[in-house]
mmCIF file of C-alpha atoms and ligand atoms in Angstrom:
data_model
loop_
_atom_site.group_PDB
_atom_site.id
_atom_site.type_symbol
_atom_site.label_atom_id
_atom_site.label_comp_id
_atom_site.label_asym_id
_atom_site.label_seq_id
_atom_site.Cartn_x
_atom_site.Cartn_y
_atom_site.Cartn_z
ATOM 1 C CA MET M 1 64.389 17.758 -55.837
ATOM 2 C CA ALA M 2 65.577 14.154 -55.327
ATOM 3 C CA TRP M 3 62.801 11.556 -55.344
ATOM 4 C CA SER M 4 62.823 8.637 -52.957
ATOM 5 C CA GLU M 5 61.980 5.122 -54.162
ATOM 6 C CA ARG M 6 58.625 5.419 -52.376
ATOM 7 C CA GLN M 7 57.766 8.615 -54.222
ATOM 8 C CA LEU M 8 58.835 7.155 -57.556
ATOM 9 C CA ALA M 9 56.705 4.073 -56.914
ATOM 10 C CA MET M 10 53.750 6.315 -56.101
ATOM 11 C CA LEU M 11 54.221 8.274 -59.302
ATOM 12 C CA ARG M 12 54.386 5.080 -61.341
ATOM 13 C CA GLU M 13 51.169 3.963 -59.644
ATOM 14 C CA MET M 14 49.538 7.241 -60.673
ATOM 15 C CA GLY M 15 50.695 6.712 -64.254
ATOM 16 C CA VAL M 16 52.758 9.865 -64.053
ATOM 17 C CA ARG M 17 56.043 10.234 -65.858
ATOM 18 C CA MET M 18 58.837 12.082 -64.126
ATOM 19 C CA PHE M 19 58.969 15.798 -64.579
ATOM 20 C CA VAL M 20 62.031 17.972 -64.262
ATOM 21 C CA PRO M 21 60.840 21.457 -63.270
ATOM 22 C CA VAL M 22 62.661 23.999 -65.400
ATOM 23 C CA ARG M 23 60.168 26.788 -65.946
ATOM 24 C CA PRO M 24 61.082 29.838 -63.875
ATOM 25 C CA SER M 25 58.101 31.240 -62.056
ATOM 26 C CA ALA M 26 56.931 34.435 -63.714
ATOM 27 C CA PRO M 27 56.315 37.499 -61.583
ATOM 28 C CA ALA M 28 52.881 37.028 -60.142
ATOM 29 C CA PRO M 29 50.305 39.166 -61.940
ATOM 30 C CA ALA M 30 47.650 40.854 -59.866
ATOM 31 C CA PRO M 31 44.343 39.067 -60.352
ATOM 32 C CA ALA M 32 42.207 40.778 -62.954
ATOM 33 C CA GLY M 33 38.707 41.822 -62.119
ATOM 34 C CA PRO M 34 36.874 43.356 -59.237
ATOM 35 C CA PRO M 35 38.423 43.604 -55.766
ATOM 36 C CA MET M 36 37.588 40.903 -53.218
ATOM 37 C CA ALA M 37 34.963 43.027 -51.530
ATOM 38 C CA ALA M 38 32.979 43.119 -54.751
ATOM 39 C CA LEU M 39 32.269 39.414 -54.455
ATOM 40 C CA ALA M 40 31.083 39.497 -50.872
ATOM 41 C CA PRO M 41 27.340 39.286 -50.456
ATOM 42 C CA ALA M 42 25.780 42.714 -50.418
ATOM 43 C CA VAL M 43 25.209 43.661 -46.794
ATOM 44 C CA PRO M 44 24.464 47.261 -45.827
ATOM 45 C CA ALA M 45 27.414 48.791 -43.946
ATOM 46 C CA SER M 46 25.217 49.453 -40.944
ATOM 47 C CA ALA M 47 24.124 45.830 -40.831
ATOM 48 C CA GLU M 48 27.706 44.613 -41.117
ATOM 49 C CA ALA M 49 28.860 46.817 -38.291
ATOM 50 C CA SER M 50 25.934 45.847 -36.133
ATOM 51 C CA ALA M 51 26.537 43.599 -33.164
ATOM 52 C CA ALA M 52 23.293 41.939 -34.174
ATOM 53 C CA THR M 53 24.898 40.484 -37.346
ATOM 54 C CA PRO M 54 24.634 36.731 -36.831
ATOM 55 C CA ALA M 55 28.017 35.000 -36.672
ATOM 56 C CA SER M 56 26.721 32.553 -39.282
ATOM 57 C CA ALA M 57 26.454 35.263 -41.989
ATOM 58 C CA PRO M 58 29.422 34.650 -44.316
ATOM 59 C CA SER M 59 30.127 38.392 -44.426
ATOM 60 C CA ALA M 60 30.926 38.278 -40.692
ATOM 61 C CA ALA M 61 33.599 35.601 -41.159
ATOM 62 C CA GLY M 62 36.557 37.985 -41.279
ATOM 63 C CA SER M 63 37.107 38.164 -37.526
ATOM 64 C CA LEU M 64 36.291 34.594 -36.508
ATOM 65 C CA ASP M 65 38.671 32.063 -34.988
ATOM 66 C CA TRP M 66 38.696 28.446 -36.144
ATOM 67 C CA ALA M 67 35.953 27.251 -33.805
ATOM 68 C CA GLN M 68 33.707 30.219 -34.559
ATOM 69 C CA LEU M 69 34.289 29.857 -38.277
ATOM 70 C CA ARG M 70 33.440 26.154 -38.204
ATOM 71 C CA ALA M 71 30.244 26.942 -36.301
ATOM 72 C CA ALA M 72 29.345 29.749 -38.710
ATOM 73 C CA VAL M 73 29.764 27.462 -41.709
ATOM 74 C CA ALA M 74 27.673 24.745 -40.059
ATOM 75 C CA ALA M 75 24.870 27.229 -39.379
ATOM 76 C CA CYS M 76 25.035 29.049 -42.726
ATOM 77 C CA ARG M 77 21.794 29.601 -44.622
ATOM 78 C CA ALA M 78 23.065 32.311 -46.965
ATOM 79 C CA CYS M 79 22.132 30.514 -50.180
ATOM 80 C CA ARG M 80 19.762 27.847 -51.478
ATOM 81 C CA LEU M 81 22.303 25.042 -51.023
ATOM 82 C CA CYS M 82 21.476 24.873 -47.325
ATOM 83 C CA GLU M 83 18.074 23.414 -48.287
ATOM 84 C CA SER M 84 19.473 20.287 -49.910
ATOM 85 C CA ARG M 85 22.726 19.604 -48.047
ATOM 86 C CA LYS M 86 23.027 16.763 -45.547
ATOM 87 C CA GLN M 87 25.801 18.667 -43.788
ATOM 88 C CA THR M 88 28.336 21.355 -44.508
ATOM 89 C CA VAL M 89 31.865 20.353 -45.495
ATOM 90 C CA PHE M 90 34.193 22.726 -43.719
ATOM 91 C CA GLY M 91 37.629 21.485 -44.728
ATOM 92 C CA VAL M 92 40.306 19.242 -43.308
ATOM 93 C CA GLY M 93 43.973 19.379 -42.450
ATOM 94 C CA HIS M 94 46.571 21.078 -40.335
ATOM 95 C CA PRO M 95 45.467 24.549 -39.167
ATOM 96 C CA HIS M 96 48.870 25.964 -40.162
ATOM 97 C CA ALA M 97 49.658 23.757 -43.138
ATOM 98 C CA HIS M 98 52.140 25.233 -45.590
ATOM 99 C CA TRP M 99 49.986 23.961 -48.448
ATOM 100 C CA MET M 100 46.348 24.677 -49.117
ATOM 101 C CA VAL M 101 44.372 22.774 -51.747
ATOM 102 C CA ILE M 102 41.148 24.360 -52.921
ATOM 103 C CA GLY M 103 38.582 22.333 -54.834
ATOM 104 C CA GLU M 104 35.138 23.074 -56.131
ATOM 105 C CA ALA M 105 32.338 21.732 -53.957
ATOM 106 C CA PRO M 106 31.413 18.646 -51.981
ATOM 107 C CA GLY M 107 29.985 15.699 -53.900
ATOM 108 C CA ALA M 108 27.656 13.011 -52.604
ATOM 109 C CA GLN M 109 30.267 11.210 -50.504
ATOM 110 C CA GLU M 110 31.607 14.433 -49.030
ATOM 111 C CA ASP M 111 28.060 15.539 -48.185
ATOM 112 C CA GLU M 112 27.593 12.181 -46.459
ATOM 113 C CA GLN M 113 30.889 12.193 -44.533
ATOM 114 C CA GLY M 114 31.469 15.923 -43.939
ATOM 115 C CA GLU M 115 35.020 15.832 -45.294
ATOM 116 C CA PRO M 116 36.309 17.136 -48.648
ATOM 117 C CA PHE M 117 37.722 14.835 -51.314
ATOM 118 C CA VAL M 118 36.847 11.458 -49.826
ATOM 119 C CA GLY M 119 35.695 9.792 -53.079
ATOM 120 C CA ALA M 120 37.715 8.480 -56.021
ATOM 121 C CA ALA M 121 38.986 11.971 -56.877
ATOM 122 C CA GLY M 122 40.110 12.346 -53.273
ATOM 123 C CA GLN M 123 42.065 9.105 -53.452
ATOM 124 C CA LEU M 124 43.914 10.393 -56.491
ATOM 125 C CA LEU M 125 44.518 13.714 -54.745
ATOM 126 C CA ASP M 126 45.924 11.928 -51.686
ATOM 127 C CA ALA M 127 48.210 9.843 -53.922
ATOM 128 C CA MET M 128 49.497 12.979 -55.637
ATOM 129 C CA LEU M 129 50.105 14.643 -52.287
ATOM 130 C CA ARG M 130 51.811 11.535 -50.904
ATOM 131 C CA ALA M 131 54.201 11.619 -53.839
ATOM 132 C CA LEU M 132 55.374 14.981 -52.491
ATOM 133 C CA ASP M 133 55.421 13.612 -48.944
ATOM 134 C CA LEU M 134 52.389 15.729 -48.038
ATOM 135 C CA SER M 135 49.285 14.702 -46.150
ATOM 136 C CA ARG M 136 45.958 16.050 -44.934
ATOM 137 C CA ALA M 137 46.627 14.901 -41.346
ATOM 138 C CA ALA M 138 45.736 17.550 -38.791
ATOM 139 C CA GLN M 139 48.897 16.973 -36.732
ATOM 140 C CA GLY M 140 52.542 16.879 -37.661
ATOM 141 C CA GLU M 141 55.094 19.098 -39.313
ATOM 142 C CA PRO M 142 53.242 22.027 -41.003
ATOM 143 C CA ALA M 143 55.689 21.977 -43.921
ATOM 144 C CA ARG M 144 54.478 18.470 -44.810
ATOM 145 C CA ARG M 145 50.804 19.181 -44.278
ATOM 146 C CA VAL M 146 47.928 20.335 -46.486
ATOM 147 C CA PHE M 147 44.682 22.013 -45.578
ATOM 148 C CA ILE M 148 41.965 21.007 -48.056
ATOM 149 C CA ALA M 149 38.895 23.182 -48.583
ATOM 150 C CA ASN M 150 36.337 23.862 -51.273
ATOM 151 C CA THR M 151 34.996 27.076 -52.762
ATOM 152 C CA LEU M 152 31.529 25.895 -51.691
ATOM 153 C CA LYS M 153 30.897 24.315 -48.307
ATOM 154 C CA CYS M 154 27.619 22.699 -49.373
ATOM 155 C CA ARG M 155 26.907 20.156 -52.090
ATOM 156 C CA PRO M 156 25.128 21.505 -55.168
ATOM 157 C CA PRO M 157 22.185 19.143 -55.800
ATOM 158 C CA GLY M 158 22.993 16.431 -58.316
ATOM 159 C CA ASN M 159 26.578 17.760 -58.452
ATOM 160 C CA ARG M 160 25.500 20.560 -60.759
ATOM 161 C CA ASN M 161 27.904 23.428 -61.370
ATOM 162 C CA PRO M 162 28.243 26.053 -58.635
ATOM 163 C CA GLN M 163 26.292 29.227 -59.413
ATOM 164 C CA PRO M 164 27.982 32.659 -59.255
ATOM 165 C CA ASP M 165 25.793 33.841 -56.358
ATOM 166 C CA GLU M 166 26.606 30.677 -54.389
ATOM 167 C CA LEU M 167 30.338 31.190 -54.943
ATOM 168 C CA ALA M 168 30.063 34.827 -53.908
ATOM 169 C CA ALA M 169 28.055 34.003 -50.786
ATOM 170 C CA CYS M 170 30.534 31.353 -49.664
ATOM 171 C CA GLU M 171 33.769 33.153 -50.481
ATOM 172 C CA PRO M 172 34.169 35.003 -47.144
ATOM 173 C CA PHE M 173 34.414 31.602 -45.431
ATOM 174 C CA LEU M 174 37.201 30.471 -47.725
ATOM 175 C CA ARG M 175 38.942 33.813 -47.448
ATOM 176 C CA ARG M 176 38.936 33.506 -43.650
ATOM 177 C CA GLN M 177 40.219 29.927 -43.828
ATOM 178 C CA ILE M 178 43.159 31.166 -45.904
ATOM 179 C CA GLU M 179 43.822 33.994 -43.426
ATOM 180 C CA LEU M 180 43.872 31.525 -40.550
ATOM 181 C CA VAL M 181 46.017 28.886 -42.256
ATOM 182 C CA GLN M 182 48.431 31.396 -43.827
ATOM 183 C CA PRO M 183 49.617 28.852 -46.387
ATOM 184 C CA ARG M 184 52.856 29.248 -48.349
ATOM 185 C CA ILE M 185 51.126 27.989 -51.472
ATOM 186 C CA ILE M 186 47.579 27.540 -52.723
ATOM 187 C CA LEU M 187 46.860 24.829 -55.258
ATOM 188 C CA ALA M 188 43.575 25.681 -56.979
ATOM 189 C CA MET M 189 42.007 22.614 -58.597
ATOM 190 C CA GLY M 190 39.463 22.748 -61.383
ATOM 191 C CA ARG M 191 37.725 25.422 -63.386
ATOM 192 C CA PHE M 192 35.362 26.733 -60.727
ATOM 193 C CA ALA M 193 37.947 27.099 -57.980
ATOM 194 C CA VAL M 194 40.470 28.631 -60.344
ATOM 195 C CA GLN M 195 38.134 31.043 -62.085
ATOM 196 C CA SER M 196 36.414 32.251 -58.940
ATOM 197 C CA LEU M 197 39.663 32.764 -57.018
ATOM 198 C CA LEU M 198 41.404 34.530 -59.896
ATOM 199 C CA ARG M 199 38.356 36.436 -61.155
ATOM 200 C CA THR M 200 38.799 35.257 -64.691
ATOM 201 C CA ASN M 201 37.068 33.285 -67.414
ATOM 202 C CA GLU M 202 40.333 31.977 -68.830
ATOM 203 C CA ALA M 203 40.685 28.226 -69.274
ATOM 204 C CA ILE M 204 42.931 26.274 -66.912
ATOM 205 C CA GLY M 205 45.194 25.394 -69.832
ATOM 206 C CA ARG M 206 45.998 29.082 -70.255
ATOM 207 C CA LEU M 207 46.487 29.786 -66.554
ATOM 208 C CA ARG M 208 48.649 26.877 -65.496
ATOM 209 C CA GLY M 209 52.434 26.911 -65.598
ATOM 210 C CA ARG M 210 52.868 30.248 -63.813
ATOM 211 C CA VAL M 211 52.388 31.629 -60.350
ATOM 212 C CA HIS M 212 49.318 33.744 -59.547
ATOM 213 C CA ARG M 213 48.360 35.301 -56.230
ATOM 214 C CA TYR M 214 45.284 35.281 -54.012
ATOM 215 C CA GLN M 215 45.320 37.572 -50.975
ATOM 216 C CA GLY M 216 49.067 37.825 -51.460
ATOM 217 C CA VAL M 217 49.552 34.048 -51.307
ATOM 218 C CA PRO M 218 51.225 32.388 -54.317
ATOM 219 C CA LEU M 219 48.655 30.297 -56.187
ATOM 220 C CA VAL M 220 49.239 27.558 -58.742
ATOM 221 C CA VAL M 221 46.464 26.357 -61.003
ATOM 222 C CA THR M 222 45.839 22.749 -61.926
ATOM 223 C CA TYR M 223 43.244 20.314 -63.190
ATOM 224 C CA HIS M 224 40.594 18.853 -60.938
ATOM 225 C CA PRO M 225 41.361 15.272 -59.822
ATOM 226 C CA ALA M 226 37.920 14.112 -61.019
ATOM 227 C CA TYR M 227 38.837 15.370 -64.499
ATOM 228 C CA LEU M 228 42.220 13.634 -64.259
ATOM 229 C CA LEU M 229 40.499 10.327 -63.601
ATOM 230 C CA ARG M 230 38.965 10.633 -67.074
ATOM 231 C CA ASN M 231 41.843 12.345 -68.887
ATOM 232 C CA LEU M 232 44.993 10.385 -68.262
ATOM 233 C CA VAL M 233 47.222 12.517 -70.501
ATOM 234 C CA ASP M 234 46.649 15.562 -68.315
ATOM 235 C CA LYS M 235 47.913 13.692 -65.237
ATOM 236 C CA ALA M 236 51.449 14.449 -66.346
ATOM 237 C CA ARG M 237 50.549 18.144 -66.605
ATOM 238 C CA ALA M 238 49.000 18.050 -63.148
ATOM 239 C CA TRP M 239 52.209 16.557 -61.841
ATOM 240 C CA GLU M 240 54.129 19.429 -63.440
ATOM 241 C CA ASP M 241 51.805 21.823 -61.628
ATOM 242 C CA LEU M 242 52.491 20.162 -58.291
ATOM 243 C CA CYS M 243 56.208 20.361 -58.974
ATOM 244 C CA LEU M 244 55.850 24.073 -59.732
ATOM 245 C CA ALA M 245 53.996 24.563 -56.438
ATOM 246 C CA ALA M 246 56.710 22.622 -54.582
ATOM 247 C CA GLN M 247 59.315 24.793 -56.273
ATOM 248 C CA VAL M 248 57.570 27.964 -55.057
ATOM 249 C CA VAL M 249 57.473 26.680 -51.470
ATOM 250 C CA GLU M 250 61.112 25.616 -51.649
ATOM 251 C CA GLN M 251 62.192 28.939 -53.150
ATOM 252 C CA ASN M 252 60.377 30.892 -50.430
ATOM 253 C CA ARG M 253 61.947 28.702 -47.741
ATOM 254 C CA THR M 254 65.399 29.442 -49.180
ATOM 255 C CA ASP M 255 64.626 33.161 -49.401
ATOM 256 C CA ASP M 256 63.454 33.165 -45.759
ATOM 257 C CA ALA M 257 66.633 31.397 -44.635
ATOM 258 C CA THR M 258 68.873 33.962 -46.330
ATOM 259 C CA CYS M 259 67.063 37.030 -44.968
HETATM 260 N N1 URA Y 1 35.319 17.596 -55.736
HETATM 261 C C1 URA Y 1 35.658 18.759 -55.129
HETATM 262 O O1 URA Y 1 35.964 19.741 -55.783
HETATM 263 N N2 URA Y 1 35.649 18.780 -53.805
HETATM 264 C C2 URA Y 1 35.349 17.748 -53.053
HETATM 265 O O2 URA Y 1 35.384 17.865 -51.831
HETATM 266 C C3 URA Y 1 35.014 16.543 -53.702
HETATM 267 C C4 URA Y 1 35.003 16.475 -55.044
#
């Protein structure tokens, strides 16, 4: 990939040294652990099939269109986080973006504004994306667009860690978002997003540098931008991860063109 002056300037601004991607992507291993259905909230089959199932129940998300899904998230009361949230944070970006970024959960500013990654971590994320000529804008060329979502749509009080039951309750929403976007690549940021999507307890350091899959979509693991703000040395590794993700998208584009 040839970098423009603008991209190089952006990288310098981020304190990131240039990375030459050389690592071939390994064949994607199937995620270890229970199948997706095992994480969905337990709903009796009869209740799930029932027309009376409220559209706001996360388990009913699988058939919803964008507008219905947004409404279901806004109305969700499936876990305790609905008690303390100011508003739900659905996600932002192009509905058919080629890239999908998945973070952990809204923080205070996101809870206030209703949009993911709007604080300092979000500014770093946007700078990293800009360096690859990507943006969260809802219009434009899908290949240059990102849809940003979180594993949790509601802020955990005091920014505490997401709890397993909260992640499980919210996952059908994220799963449906991925089905609707149909991204070419998922970038999973931070321990909670990575471990819940890949069903693993492995550390990010052991999972990065290769291509995983979620619902058949290639997934690359990287550090959370909030962590990168405190750990400058890992910024270079995060940049490597973005380059790997870009490589996967580029490779798939080339494969598509030759089919
Ligand atoms: N951290 C996240 O993981 N998501 C946000 O939306 C904001 C901060």
